Amino acid sequence: MSPLLQSLVVLAIVLACSVSVLRRLAPRMAWQAQARLSFFLERDGRPGWLKRLGQSLRPPMQASAAACGTGGCNTCRGCD
């Protein structure tokens, strides 16, 4: 395997691990970064493939405090 290909593989692995750690330790910051990237890619005037990529990267909406107790979110267990 060429040194360039090895470097690219190692870089991809380090980047994936970094994103995983960021999501685990700073979920709000990771969500905001993902939302910003998504909205940047979905701007008017972008090619269609970039807009589709932005839509696929769009993070799920966060539940607000008003939604607690309505049965709409059961994952945080903050209402228990």
CSV table of C-alpha atoms in Angstrom, one decimal, residues 5-56:
chain,number,residue,atom,x,y,z
A,5,LEU,CA,-3.1,5.8,0.8
A,6,GLN,CA,-2.0,4.7,4.3
A,7,SER,CA,-2.0,8.4,5.4
A,8,LEU,CA,-5.5,8.9,4.1
A,9,VAL,CA,-6.8,5.8,5.8
A,10,VAL,CA,-5.3,6.8,9.1
A,11,LEU,CA,-6.7,10.3,8.7
A,12,ALA,CA,-10.2,9.0,8.0
A,13,ILE,CA,-10.0,6.7,11.1
A,14,VAL,CA,-8.7,9.6,13.4
A,15,LEU,CA,-11.4,11.9,12.0
A,16,ALA,CA,-14.2,9.3,12.7
A,17,CYS,CA,-12.9,8.7,16.2
A,18,SER,CA,-12.7,12.4,16.9
A,19,VAL,CA,-16.3,12.9,15.8
A,20,SER,CA,-17.4,10.0,18.0
A,21,VAL,CA,-15.6,11.5,21.0
A,22,LEU,CA,-17.0,14.9,20.3
A,23,ARG,CA,-20.6,13.6,20.1
A,24,ARG,CA,-20.2,11.7,23.3
A,25,LEU,CA,-18.5,14.5,25.4
A,26,ALA,CA,-20.1,17.6,23.8
A,27,PRO,CA,-23.4,16.6,22.2
A,28,ARG,CA,-24.8,20.1,22.1
A,29,MET,CA,-21.7,21.5,20.3
A,30,ALA,CA,-21.7,18.5,17.9
A,31,TRP,CA,-25.4,19.0,17.1
A,32,GLN,CA,-24.9,22.7,16.5
A,33,ALA,CA,-21.9,22.1,14.2
A,34,GLN,CA,-23.8,19.5,12.2
A,35,ALA,CA,-26.8,21.9,11.9
A,36,ARG,CA,-24.5,24.7,10.7
A,37,LEU,CA,-22.9,22.5,8.1
A,38,SER,CA,-26.3,21.3,6.9
A,39,PHE,CA,-27.7,24.8,6.6
A,40,PHE,CA,-24.5,25.9,4.8
A,41,LEU,CA,-24.8,23.2,2.2
A,42,GLU,CA,-28.6,23.8,1.7
A,43,ARG,CA,-28.2,27.5,0.8
A,44,ASP,CA,-29.8,28.9,-2.4
A,45,GLY,CA,-27.5,28.6,-5.5
A,46,ARG,CA,-25.8,25.4,-4.4
A,47,PRO,CA,-25.9,22.4,-6.8
A,48,GLY,CA,-28.6,19.8,-6.2
A,49,TRP,CA,-26.2,17.2,-4.9
A,50,LEU,CA,-24.9,19.6,-2.2
A,51,LYS,CA,-28.4,20.4,-1.2
A,52,ARG,CA,-29.2,16.6,-0.9
A,53,LEU,CA,-26.1,16.1,1.1
A,54,GLY,CA,-27.1,18.9,3.4
A,55,GLN,CA,-30.5,17.4,3.9
A,56,SER,CA,-29.1,14.1,4.7
